[in-house]
mmCIF file of C-alpha atoms and ligand atoms in Angstrom:
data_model
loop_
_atom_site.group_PDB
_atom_site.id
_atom_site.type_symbol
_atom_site.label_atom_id
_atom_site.label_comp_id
_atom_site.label_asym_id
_atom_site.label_seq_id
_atom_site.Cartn_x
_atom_site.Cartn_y
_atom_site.Cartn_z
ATOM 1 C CA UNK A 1 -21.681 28.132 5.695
ATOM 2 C CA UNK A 2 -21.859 27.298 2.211
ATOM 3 C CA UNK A 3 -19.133 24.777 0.605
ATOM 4 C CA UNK A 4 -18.258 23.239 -2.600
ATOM 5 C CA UNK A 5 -16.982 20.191 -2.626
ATOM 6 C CA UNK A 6 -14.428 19.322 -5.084
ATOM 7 C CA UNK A 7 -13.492 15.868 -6.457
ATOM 8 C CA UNK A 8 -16.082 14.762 -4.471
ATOM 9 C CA UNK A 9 -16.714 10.114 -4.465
ATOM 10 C CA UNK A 10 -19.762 8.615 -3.074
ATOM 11 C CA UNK A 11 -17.978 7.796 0.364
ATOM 12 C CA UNK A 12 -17.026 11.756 0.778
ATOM 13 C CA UNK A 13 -21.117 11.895 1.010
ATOM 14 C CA UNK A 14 -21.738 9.269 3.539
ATOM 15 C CA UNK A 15 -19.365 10.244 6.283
ATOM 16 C CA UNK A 16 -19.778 14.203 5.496
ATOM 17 C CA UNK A 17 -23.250 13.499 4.765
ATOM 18 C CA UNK A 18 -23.567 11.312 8.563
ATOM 19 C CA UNK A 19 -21.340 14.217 10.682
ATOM 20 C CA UNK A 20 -23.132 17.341 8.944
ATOM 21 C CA UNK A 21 -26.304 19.101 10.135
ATOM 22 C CA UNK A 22 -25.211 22.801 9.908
ATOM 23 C CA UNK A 23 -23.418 23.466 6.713
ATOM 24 C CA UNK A 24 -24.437 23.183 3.038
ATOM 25 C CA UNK A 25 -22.758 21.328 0.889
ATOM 26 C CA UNK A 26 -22.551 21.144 -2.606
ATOM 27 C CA UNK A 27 -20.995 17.720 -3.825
ATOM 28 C CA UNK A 28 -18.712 18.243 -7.438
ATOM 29 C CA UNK A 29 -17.301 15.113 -9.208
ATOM 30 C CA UNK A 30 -15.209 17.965 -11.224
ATOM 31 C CA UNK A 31 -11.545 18.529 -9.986
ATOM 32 C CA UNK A 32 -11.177 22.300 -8.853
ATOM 33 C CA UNK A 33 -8.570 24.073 -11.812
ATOM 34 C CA UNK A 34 -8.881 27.224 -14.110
ATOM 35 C CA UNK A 35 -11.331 25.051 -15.925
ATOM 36 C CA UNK A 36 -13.857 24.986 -13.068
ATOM 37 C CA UNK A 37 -13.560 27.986 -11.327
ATOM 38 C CA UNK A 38 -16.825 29.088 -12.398
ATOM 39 C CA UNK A 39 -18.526 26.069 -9.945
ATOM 40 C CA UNK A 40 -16.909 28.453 -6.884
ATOM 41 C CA UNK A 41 -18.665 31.008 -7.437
ATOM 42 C CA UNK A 42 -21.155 32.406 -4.302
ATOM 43 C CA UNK A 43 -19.698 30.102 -1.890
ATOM 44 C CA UNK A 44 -17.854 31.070 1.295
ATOM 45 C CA UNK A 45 -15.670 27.683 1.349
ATOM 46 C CA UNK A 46 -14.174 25.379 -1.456
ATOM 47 C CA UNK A 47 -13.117 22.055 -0.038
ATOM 48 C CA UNK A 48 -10.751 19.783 -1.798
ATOM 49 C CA UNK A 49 -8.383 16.876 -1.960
ATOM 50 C CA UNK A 50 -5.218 15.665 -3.355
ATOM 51 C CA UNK A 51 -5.267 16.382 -7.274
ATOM 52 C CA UNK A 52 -6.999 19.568 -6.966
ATOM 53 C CA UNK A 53 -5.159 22.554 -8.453
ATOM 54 C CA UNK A 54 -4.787 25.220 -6.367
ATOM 55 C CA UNK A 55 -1.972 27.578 -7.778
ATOM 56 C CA UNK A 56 -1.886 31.325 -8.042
ATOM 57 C CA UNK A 57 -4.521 32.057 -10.518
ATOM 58 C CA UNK A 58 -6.773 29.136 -9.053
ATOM 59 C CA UNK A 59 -6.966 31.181 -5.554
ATOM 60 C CA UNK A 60 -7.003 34.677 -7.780
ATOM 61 C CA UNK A 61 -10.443 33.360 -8.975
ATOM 62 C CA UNK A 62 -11.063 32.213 -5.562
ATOM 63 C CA UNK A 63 -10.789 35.348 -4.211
ATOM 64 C CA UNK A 64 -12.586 37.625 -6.633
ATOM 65 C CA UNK A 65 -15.523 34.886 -6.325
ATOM 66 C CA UNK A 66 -15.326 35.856 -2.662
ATOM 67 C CA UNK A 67 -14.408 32.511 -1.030
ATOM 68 C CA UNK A 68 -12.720 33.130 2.357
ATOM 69 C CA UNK A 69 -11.298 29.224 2.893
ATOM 70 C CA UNK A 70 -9.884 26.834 1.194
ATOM 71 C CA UNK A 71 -10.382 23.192 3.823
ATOM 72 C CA UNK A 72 -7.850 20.729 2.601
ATOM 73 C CA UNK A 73 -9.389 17.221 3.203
ATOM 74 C CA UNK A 74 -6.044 15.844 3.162
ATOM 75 C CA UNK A 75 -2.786 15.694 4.835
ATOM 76 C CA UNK A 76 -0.241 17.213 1.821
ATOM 77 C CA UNK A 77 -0.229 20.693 0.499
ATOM 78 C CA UNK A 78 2.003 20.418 -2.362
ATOM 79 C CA UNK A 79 -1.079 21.548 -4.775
ATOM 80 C CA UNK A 80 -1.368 24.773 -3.112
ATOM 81 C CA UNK A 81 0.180 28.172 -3.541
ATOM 82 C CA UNK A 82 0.637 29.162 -0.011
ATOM 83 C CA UNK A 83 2.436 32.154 -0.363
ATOM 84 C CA UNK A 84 -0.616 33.474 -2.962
ATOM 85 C CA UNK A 85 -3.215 31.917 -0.725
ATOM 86 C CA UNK A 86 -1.378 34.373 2.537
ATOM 87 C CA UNK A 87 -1.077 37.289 -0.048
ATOM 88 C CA UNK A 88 -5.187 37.000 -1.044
ATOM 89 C CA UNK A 89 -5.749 36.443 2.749
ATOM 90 C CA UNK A 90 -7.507 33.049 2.159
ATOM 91 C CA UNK A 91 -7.019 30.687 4.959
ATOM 92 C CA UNK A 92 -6.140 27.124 3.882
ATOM 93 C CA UNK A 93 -6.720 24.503 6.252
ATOM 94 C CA UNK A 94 -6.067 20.643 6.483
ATOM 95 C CA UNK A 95 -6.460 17.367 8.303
ATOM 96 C CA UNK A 96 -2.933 17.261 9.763
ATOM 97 C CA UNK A 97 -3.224 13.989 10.663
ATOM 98 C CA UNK A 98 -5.992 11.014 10.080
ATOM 99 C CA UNK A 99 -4.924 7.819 10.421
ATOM 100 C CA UNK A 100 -0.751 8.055 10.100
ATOM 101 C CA UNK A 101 -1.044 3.900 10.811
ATOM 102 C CA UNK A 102 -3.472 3.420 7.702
ATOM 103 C CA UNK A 103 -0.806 4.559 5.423
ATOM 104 C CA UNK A 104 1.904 3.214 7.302
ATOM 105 C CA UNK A 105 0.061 -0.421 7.217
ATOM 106 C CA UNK A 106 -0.906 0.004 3.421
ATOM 107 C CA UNK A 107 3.160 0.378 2.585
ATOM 108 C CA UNK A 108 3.657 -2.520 4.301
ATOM 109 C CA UNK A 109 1.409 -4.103 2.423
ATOM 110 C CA UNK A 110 3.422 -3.082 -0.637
ATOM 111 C CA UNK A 111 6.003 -4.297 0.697
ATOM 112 C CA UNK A 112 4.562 -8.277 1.617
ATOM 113 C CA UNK A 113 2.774 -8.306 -1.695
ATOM 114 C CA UNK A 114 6.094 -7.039 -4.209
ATOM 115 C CA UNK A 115 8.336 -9.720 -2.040
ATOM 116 C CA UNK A 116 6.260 -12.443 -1.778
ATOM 117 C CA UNK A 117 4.852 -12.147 -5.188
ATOM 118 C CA UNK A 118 1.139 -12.097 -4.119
ATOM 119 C CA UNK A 119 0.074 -10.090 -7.239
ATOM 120 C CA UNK A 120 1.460 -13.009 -9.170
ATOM 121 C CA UNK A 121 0.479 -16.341 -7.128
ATOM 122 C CA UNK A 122 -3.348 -14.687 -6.960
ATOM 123 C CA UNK A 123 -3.594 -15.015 -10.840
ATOM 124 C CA UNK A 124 -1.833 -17.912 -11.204
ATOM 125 C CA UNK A 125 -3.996 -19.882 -8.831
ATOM 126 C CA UNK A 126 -6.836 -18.387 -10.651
ATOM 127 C CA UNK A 127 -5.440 -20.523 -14.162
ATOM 128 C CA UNK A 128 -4.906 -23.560 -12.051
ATOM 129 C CA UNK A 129 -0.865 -23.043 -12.109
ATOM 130 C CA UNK A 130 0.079 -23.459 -9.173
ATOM 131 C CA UNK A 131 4.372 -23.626 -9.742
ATOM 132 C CA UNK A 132 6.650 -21.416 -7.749
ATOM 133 C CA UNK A 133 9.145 -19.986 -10.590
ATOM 134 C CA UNK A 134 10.000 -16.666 -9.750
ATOM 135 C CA UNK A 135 7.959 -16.567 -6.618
ATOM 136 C CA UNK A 136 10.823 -17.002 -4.169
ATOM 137 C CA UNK A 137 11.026 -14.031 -1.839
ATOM 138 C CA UNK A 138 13.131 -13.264 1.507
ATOM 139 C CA UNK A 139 12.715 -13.007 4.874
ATOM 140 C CA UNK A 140 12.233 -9.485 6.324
ATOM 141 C CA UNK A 141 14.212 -10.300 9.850
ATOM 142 C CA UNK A 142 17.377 -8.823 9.557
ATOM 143 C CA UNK A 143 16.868 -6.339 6.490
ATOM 144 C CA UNK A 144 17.309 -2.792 6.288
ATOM 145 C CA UNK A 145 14.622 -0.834 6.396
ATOM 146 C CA UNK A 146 15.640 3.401 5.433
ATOM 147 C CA UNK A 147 13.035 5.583 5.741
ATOM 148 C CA UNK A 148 13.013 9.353 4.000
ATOM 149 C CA UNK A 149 11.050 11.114 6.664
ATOM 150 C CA UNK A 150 10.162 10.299 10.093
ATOM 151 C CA UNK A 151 7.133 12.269 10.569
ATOM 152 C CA UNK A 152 3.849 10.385 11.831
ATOM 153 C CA UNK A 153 3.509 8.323 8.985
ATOM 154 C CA UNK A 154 7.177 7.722 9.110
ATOM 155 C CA UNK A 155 7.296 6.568 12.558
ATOM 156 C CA UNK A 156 4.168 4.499 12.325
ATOM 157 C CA UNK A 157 6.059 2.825 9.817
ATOM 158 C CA UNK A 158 9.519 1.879 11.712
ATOM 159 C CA UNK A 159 7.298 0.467 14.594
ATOM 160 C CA UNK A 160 5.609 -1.908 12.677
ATOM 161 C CA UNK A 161 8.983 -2.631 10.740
ATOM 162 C CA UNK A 162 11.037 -3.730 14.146
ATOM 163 C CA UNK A 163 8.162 -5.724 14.597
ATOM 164 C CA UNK A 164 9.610 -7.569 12.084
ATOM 165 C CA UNK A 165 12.906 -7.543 13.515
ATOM 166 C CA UNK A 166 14.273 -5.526 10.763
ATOM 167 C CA UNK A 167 17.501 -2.681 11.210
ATOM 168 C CA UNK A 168 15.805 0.407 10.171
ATOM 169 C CA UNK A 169 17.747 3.640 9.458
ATOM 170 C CA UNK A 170 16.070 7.348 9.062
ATOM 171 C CA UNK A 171 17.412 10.342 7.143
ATOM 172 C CA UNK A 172 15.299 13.001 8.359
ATOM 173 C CA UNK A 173 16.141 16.901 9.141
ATOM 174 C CA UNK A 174 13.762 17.334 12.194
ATOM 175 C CA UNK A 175 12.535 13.327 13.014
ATOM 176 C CA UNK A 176 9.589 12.884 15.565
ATOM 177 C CA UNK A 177 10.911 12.597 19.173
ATOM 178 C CA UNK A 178 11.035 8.794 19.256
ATOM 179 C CA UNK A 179 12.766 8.082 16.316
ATOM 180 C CA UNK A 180 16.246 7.506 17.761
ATOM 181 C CA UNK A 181 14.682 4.834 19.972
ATOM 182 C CA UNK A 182 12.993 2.639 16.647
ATOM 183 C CA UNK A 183 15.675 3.150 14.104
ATOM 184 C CA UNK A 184 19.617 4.854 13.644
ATOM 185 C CA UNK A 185 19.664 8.395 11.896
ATOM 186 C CA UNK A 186 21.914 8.703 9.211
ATOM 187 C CA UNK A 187 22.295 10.907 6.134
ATOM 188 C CA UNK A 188 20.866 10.461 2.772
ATOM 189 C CA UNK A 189 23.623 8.779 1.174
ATOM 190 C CA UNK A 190 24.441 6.155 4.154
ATOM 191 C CA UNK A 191 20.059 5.523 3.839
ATOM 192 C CA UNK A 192 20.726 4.864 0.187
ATOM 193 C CA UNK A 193 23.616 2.325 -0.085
ATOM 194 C CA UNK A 194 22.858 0.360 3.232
ATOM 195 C CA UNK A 195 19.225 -0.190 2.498
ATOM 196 C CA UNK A 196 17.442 -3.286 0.997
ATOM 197 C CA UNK A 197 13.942 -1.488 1.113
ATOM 198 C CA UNK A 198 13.849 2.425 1.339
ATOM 199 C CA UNK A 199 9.929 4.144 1.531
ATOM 200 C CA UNK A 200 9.539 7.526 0.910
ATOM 201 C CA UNK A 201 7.499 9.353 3.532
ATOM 202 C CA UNK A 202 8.448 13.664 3.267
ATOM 203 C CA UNK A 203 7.005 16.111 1.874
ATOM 204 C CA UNK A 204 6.645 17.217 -1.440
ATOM 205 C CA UNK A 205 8.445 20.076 -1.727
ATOM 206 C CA UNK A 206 10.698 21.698 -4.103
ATOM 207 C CA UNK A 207 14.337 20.097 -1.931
ATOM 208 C CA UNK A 208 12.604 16.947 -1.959
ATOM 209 C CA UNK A 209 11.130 17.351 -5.994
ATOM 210 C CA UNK A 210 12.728 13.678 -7.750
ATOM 211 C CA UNK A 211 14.865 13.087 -4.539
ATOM 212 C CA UNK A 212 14.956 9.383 -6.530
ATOM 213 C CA UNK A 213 16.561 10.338 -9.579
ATOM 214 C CA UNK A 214 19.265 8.671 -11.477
ATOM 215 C CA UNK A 215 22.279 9.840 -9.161
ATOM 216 C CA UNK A 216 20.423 8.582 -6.157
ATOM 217 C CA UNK A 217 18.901 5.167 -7.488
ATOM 218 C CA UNK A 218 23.365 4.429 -8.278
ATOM 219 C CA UNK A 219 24.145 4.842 -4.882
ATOM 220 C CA UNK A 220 21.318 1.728 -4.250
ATOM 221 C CA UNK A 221 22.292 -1.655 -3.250
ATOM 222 C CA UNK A 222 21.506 -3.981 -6.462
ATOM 223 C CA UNK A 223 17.635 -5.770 -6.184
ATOM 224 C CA UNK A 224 16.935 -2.531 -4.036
ATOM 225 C CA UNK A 225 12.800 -2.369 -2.915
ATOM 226 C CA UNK A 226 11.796 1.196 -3.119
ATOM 227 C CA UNK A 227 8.418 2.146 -1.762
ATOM 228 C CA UNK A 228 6.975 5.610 -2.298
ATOM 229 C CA UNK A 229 3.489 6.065 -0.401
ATOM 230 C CA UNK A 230 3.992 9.731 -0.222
ATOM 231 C CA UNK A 231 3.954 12.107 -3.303
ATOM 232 C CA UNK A 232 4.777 11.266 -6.944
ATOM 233 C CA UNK A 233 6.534 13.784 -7.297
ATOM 234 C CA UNK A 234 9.165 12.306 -4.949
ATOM 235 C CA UNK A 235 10.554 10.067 -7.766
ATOM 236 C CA UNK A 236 11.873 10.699 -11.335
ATOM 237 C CA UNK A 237 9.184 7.954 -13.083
ATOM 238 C CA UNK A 238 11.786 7.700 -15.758
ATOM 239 C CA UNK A 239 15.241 7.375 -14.116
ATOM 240 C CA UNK A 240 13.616 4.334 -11.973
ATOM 241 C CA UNK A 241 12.068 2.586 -15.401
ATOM 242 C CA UNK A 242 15.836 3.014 -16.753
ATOM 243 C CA UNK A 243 16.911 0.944 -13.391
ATOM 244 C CA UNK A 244 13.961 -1.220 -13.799
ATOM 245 C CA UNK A 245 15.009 -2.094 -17.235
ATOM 246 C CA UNK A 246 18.524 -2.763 -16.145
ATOM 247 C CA UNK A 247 17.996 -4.798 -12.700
ATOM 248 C CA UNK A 248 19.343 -2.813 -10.442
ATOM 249 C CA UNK A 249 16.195 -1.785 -8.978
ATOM 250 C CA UNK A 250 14.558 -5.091 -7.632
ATOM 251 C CA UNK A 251 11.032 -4.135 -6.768
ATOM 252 C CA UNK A 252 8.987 -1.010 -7.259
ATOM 253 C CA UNK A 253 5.932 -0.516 -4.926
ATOM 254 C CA UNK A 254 3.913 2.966 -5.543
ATOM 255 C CA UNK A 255 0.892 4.310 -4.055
ATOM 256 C CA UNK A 256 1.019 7.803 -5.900
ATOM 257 C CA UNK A 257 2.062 9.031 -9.092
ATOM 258 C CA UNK A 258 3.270 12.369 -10.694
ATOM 259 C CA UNK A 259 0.871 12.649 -13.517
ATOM 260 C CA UNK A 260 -1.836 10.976 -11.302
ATOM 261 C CA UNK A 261 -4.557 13.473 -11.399
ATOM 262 C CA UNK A 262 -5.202 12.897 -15.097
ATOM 263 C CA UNK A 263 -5.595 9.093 -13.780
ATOM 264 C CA UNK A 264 -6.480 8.059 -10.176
ATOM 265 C CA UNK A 265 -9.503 7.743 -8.739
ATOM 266 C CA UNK A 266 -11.865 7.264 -11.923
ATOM 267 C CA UNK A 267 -12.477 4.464 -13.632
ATOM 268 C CA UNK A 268 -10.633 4.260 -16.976
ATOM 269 C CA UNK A 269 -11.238 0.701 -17.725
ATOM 270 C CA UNK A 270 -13.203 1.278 -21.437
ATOM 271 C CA UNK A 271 -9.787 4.030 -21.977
ATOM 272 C CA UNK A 272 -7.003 3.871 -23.440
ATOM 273 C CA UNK A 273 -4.319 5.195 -21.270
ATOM 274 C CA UNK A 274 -2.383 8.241 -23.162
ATOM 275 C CA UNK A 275 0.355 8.229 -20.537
ATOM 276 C CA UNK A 276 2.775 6.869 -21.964
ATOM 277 C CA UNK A 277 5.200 6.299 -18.646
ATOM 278 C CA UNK A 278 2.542 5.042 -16.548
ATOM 279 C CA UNK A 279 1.418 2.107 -19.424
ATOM 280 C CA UNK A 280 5.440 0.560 -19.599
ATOM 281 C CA UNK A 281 5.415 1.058 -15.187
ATOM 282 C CA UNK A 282 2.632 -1.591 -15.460
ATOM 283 C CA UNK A 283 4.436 -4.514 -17.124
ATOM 284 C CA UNK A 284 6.853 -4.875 -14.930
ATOM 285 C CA UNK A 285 6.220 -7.999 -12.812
ATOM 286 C CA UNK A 286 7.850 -6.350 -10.010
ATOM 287 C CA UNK A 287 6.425 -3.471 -9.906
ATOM 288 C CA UNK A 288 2.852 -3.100 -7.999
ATOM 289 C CA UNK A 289 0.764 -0.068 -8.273
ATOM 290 C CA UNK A 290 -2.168 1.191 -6.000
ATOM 291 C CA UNK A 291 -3.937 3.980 -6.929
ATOM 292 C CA UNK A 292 -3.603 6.434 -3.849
ATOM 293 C CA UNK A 293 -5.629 4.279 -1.592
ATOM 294 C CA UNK A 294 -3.343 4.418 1.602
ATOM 295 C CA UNK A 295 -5.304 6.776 3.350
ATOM 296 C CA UNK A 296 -8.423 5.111 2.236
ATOM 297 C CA UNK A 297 -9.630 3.394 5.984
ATOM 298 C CA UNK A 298 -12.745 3.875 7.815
ATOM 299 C CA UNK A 299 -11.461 5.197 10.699
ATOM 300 C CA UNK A 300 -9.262 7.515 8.598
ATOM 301 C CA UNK A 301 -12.419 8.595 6.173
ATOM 302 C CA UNK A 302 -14.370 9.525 9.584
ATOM 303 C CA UNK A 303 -11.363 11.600 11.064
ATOM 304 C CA UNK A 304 -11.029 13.412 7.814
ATOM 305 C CA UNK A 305 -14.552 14.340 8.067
ATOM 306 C CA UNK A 306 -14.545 15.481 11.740
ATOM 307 C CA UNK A 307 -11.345 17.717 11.505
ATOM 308 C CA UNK A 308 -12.605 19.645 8.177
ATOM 309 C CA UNK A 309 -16.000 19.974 9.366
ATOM 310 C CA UNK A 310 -14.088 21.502 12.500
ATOM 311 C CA UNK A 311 -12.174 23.291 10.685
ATOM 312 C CA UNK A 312 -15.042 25.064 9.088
ATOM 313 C CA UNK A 313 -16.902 25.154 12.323
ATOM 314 C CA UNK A 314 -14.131 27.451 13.699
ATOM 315 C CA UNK A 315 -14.385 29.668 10.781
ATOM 316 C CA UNK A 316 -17.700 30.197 11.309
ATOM 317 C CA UNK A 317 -17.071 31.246 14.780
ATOM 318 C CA UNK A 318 -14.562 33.343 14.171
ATOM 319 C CA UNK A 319 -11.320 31.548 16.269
ATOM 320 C CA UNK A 320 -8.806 31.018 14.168
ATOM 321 C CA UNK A 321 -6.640 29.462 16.497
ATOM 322 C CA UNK A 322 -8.765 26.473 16.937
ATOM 323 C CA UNK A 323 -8.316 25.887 12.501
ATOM 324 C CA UNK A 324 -5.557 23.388 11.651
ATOM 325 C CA UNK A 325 -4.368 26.691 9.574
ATOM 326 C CA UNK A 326 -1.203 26.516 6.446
ATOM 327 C CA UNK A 327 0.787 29.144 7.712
HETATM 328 P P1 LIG B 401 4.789 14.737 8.778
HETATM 329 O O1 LIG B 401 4.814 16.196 8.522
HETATM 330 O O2 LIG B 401 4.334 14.237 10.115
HETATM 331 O O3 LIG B 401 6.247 14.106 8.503
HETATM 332 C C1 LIG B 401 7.044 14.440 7.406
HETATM 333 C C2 LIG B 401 8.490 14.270 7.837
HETATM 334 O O4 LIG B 401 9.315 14.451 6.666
HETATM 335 C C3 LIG B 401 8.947 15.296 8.872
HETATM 336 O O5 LIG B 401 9.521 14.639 9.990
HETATM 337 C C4 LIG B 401 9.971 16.142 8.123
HETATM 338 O O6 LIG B 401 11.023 16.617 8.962
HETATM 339 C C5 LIG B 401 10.477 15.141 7.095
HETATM 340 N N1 LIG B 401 11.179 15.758 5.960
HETATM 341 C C6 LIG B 401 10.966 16.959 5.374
HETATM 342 N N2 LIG B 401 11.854 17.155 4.392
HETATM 343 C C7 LIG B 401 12.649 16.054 4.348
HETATM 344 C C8 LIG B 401 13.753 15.657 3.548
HETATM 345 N N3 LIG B 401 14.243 16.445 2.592
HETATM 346 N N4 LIG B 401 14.321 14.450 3.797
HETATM 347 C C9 LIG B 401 13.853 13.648 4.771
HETATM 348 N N5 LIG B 401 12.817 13.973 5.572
HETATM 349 C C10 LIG B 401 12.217 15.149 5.351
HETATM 350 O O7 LIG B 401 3.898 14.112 7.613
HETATM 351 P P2 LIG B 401 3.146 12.710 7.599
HETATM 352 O O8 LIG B 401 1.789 12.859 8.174
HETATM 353 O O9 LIG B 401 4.049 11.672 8.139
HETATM 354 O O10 LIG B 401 2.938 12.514 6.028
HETATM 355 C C11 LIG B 401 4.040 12.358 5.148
HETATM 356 C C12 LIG B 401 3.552 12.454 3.723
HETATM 357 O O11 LIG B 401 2.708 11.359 3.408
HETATM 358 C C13 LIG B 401 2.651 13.684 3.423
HETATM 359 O O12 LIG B 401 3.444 14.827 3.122
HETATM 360 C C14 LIG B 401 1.844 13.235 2.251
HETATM 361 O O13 LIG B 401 2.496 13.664 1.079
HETATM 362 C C15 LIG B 401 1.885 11.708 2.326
HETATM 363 N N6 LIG B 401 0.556 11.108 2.532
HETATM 364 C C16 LIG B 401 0.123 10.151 1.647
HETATM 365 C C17 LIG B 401 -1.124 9.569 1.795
HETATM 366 C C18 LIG B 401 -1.619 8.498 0.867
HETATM 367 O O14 LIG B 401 -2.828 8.164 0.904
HETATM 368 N N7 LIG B 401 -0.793 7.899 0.039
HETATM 369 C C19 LIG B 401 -2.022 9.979 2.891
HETATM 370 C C20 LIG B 401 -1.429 10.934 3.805
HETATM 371 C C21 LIG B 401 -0.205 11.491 3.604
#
């Protein structure tokens, strides 16, 4: 089958590139929007990632260009129009699940490095200062932990965190069977005011669109760590630089963004930044910022790989039911 690849980065090429002998595929730097529709045109399959738009008239071009699949190389959806995508008949799969312990292990990483001040003691050592002000951090044992969303990721998550002999609580509508044994499930509001860290790991959808706004960063404990691995849109960017500004939000750890597609992923470093938002989020000293690299593991960059090229295997073959399918 023929593909183009959108938003394509040199290590998309070497594990496609080392598990591919039967498809061709076109590698694109360019994100797929209205803007580069053209670049689909003749191909049976457009794959893409994360900051890819994929809304109504996105898959109308699609369609009249005569692509028949759209092979998410990613676990979240929230860029796609399903319902348009089901009306157009295009099939849109994903990877379900890669590696739910390389995202889970990255947040924890947040979560060492904002409390420990790592960020800070690695440049200070670097100038030859090597004082503790403002480095003081606390010990994990005997925290809460809440977690939004119990999925995979979630759950990976809460194991590692009684590791650490924390008391984790879950709001979740439907948690993964296992759940009630690593952690007690409460509602929303109990998560948010018993909580000294809370990470974000649901959905993007439109009930869980700036779930962390400014009514639900008051019911917070004071010095509060929130951790949002997940989906920018998850968070009101604003409403947590207002309780950044005041103190009452201790320590801000983010893997994603809202506006991230006009920013992740390239290098920007001769740029200046235009947003605005993002620029004051990074000079906070507790605030750390990763650039939607949770996923980013070997053994999660291989699985991707496999499923998709599965995925499009399956197509090809006709059996639908073997396609990790958005339905
Ligand atoms: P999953 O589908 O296994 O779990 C999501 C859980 O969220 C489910 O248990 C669901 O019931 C729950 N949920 C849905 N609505 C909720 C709400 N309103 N409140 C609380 N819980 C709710 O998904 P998985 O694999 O655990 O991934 C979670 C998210 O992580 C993805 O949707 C994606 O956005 C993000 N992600 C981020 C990556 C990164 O590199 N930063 C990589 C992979 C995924």
């Amino acid at each position: 089958m023929k593909i183009k690849f959108f938003s394509s980065k040199p290590y998309d090429h070497e594990f496609f590139d080392q598990l591919n002998d039967r498809h061709t595929i076109i590698y694109l730097e360019a994100h797929l929007s209205e803007k580069t529709l053209a670049l689909a045109e003749g191909v049976d399959i457009v794959c893409c990632f994360v900051n890819d738009t994929l809304n109504r008239s996105v898959l109308q071009g699609l369609y009249k260009h005569g692509v028949k699949m759209v092979a998410l190389r990613c676990a979240g959806f929230n860029n796609v129009d399903v319902d348009a995508a089901k009306e157009l008949g295009i099939k849109v799969c994903r990877v379900p699940e890669y590696s739910p312990h390389a995202v889970a292990e990255h947040t924890v990483g947040l979560i060492l490095d904002l409390n420990r001040n790592i960020h800070r003691a690695y440049n200070r050592i670097r100038e030859n200062d090597y004082s503790l002000h403002g480095l003081m951090g606390f010990d994990l044992t005997g925290k809460t932990v809440g977690v939004i969303g119990a999925g995979k990721i979630g759950k990976a998550f809460l194991e590692i965190m009684n590791g650490f002999g924390c008391n984790c609580l879950v709001s979740d509508p439907k948690p993964l069977p296992g759940v009630e044994n690593l952690a007690k499930l409460v509602d929303l509001d109990t998560l948010l005011e018993e909580s000294d860290i809370i990470s974000l790991h649901c959905p993007l959808t439109n009930d869980t669109y700036h779930l962390i706004n400014q009514q639900s960063l008051a019911k917070m404990k004071p010095g509060v760590m929130l951790i949002n691995t997940s989906r920018g849109g998850l968070i009101d960017t604003k409403a947590v630089i207002d309780s950044l500004k005041a103190g009452t939000l201790g320590y801000l750890g983010l893997d994603v963004y809202e506006e991230e597609s006009d920013l992740f992923f390239e290098d920007l470093s001769d740029q200046v930044i235009q947003d605005d938002i993002f620029a004051r989020l990074t000079t906070f000293p507790n605030v750390v910022i990763t650039g939607h690299q949770a996923f980013f593991t070997r053994e999660a960059l291989h699985k991707i790989a496999t499923t998709t090229l599965n995925n499009i295997d399956a197509l090809e073959r006709g059996n639908l039911d073997e396609i990790a399918l958005i339905e």
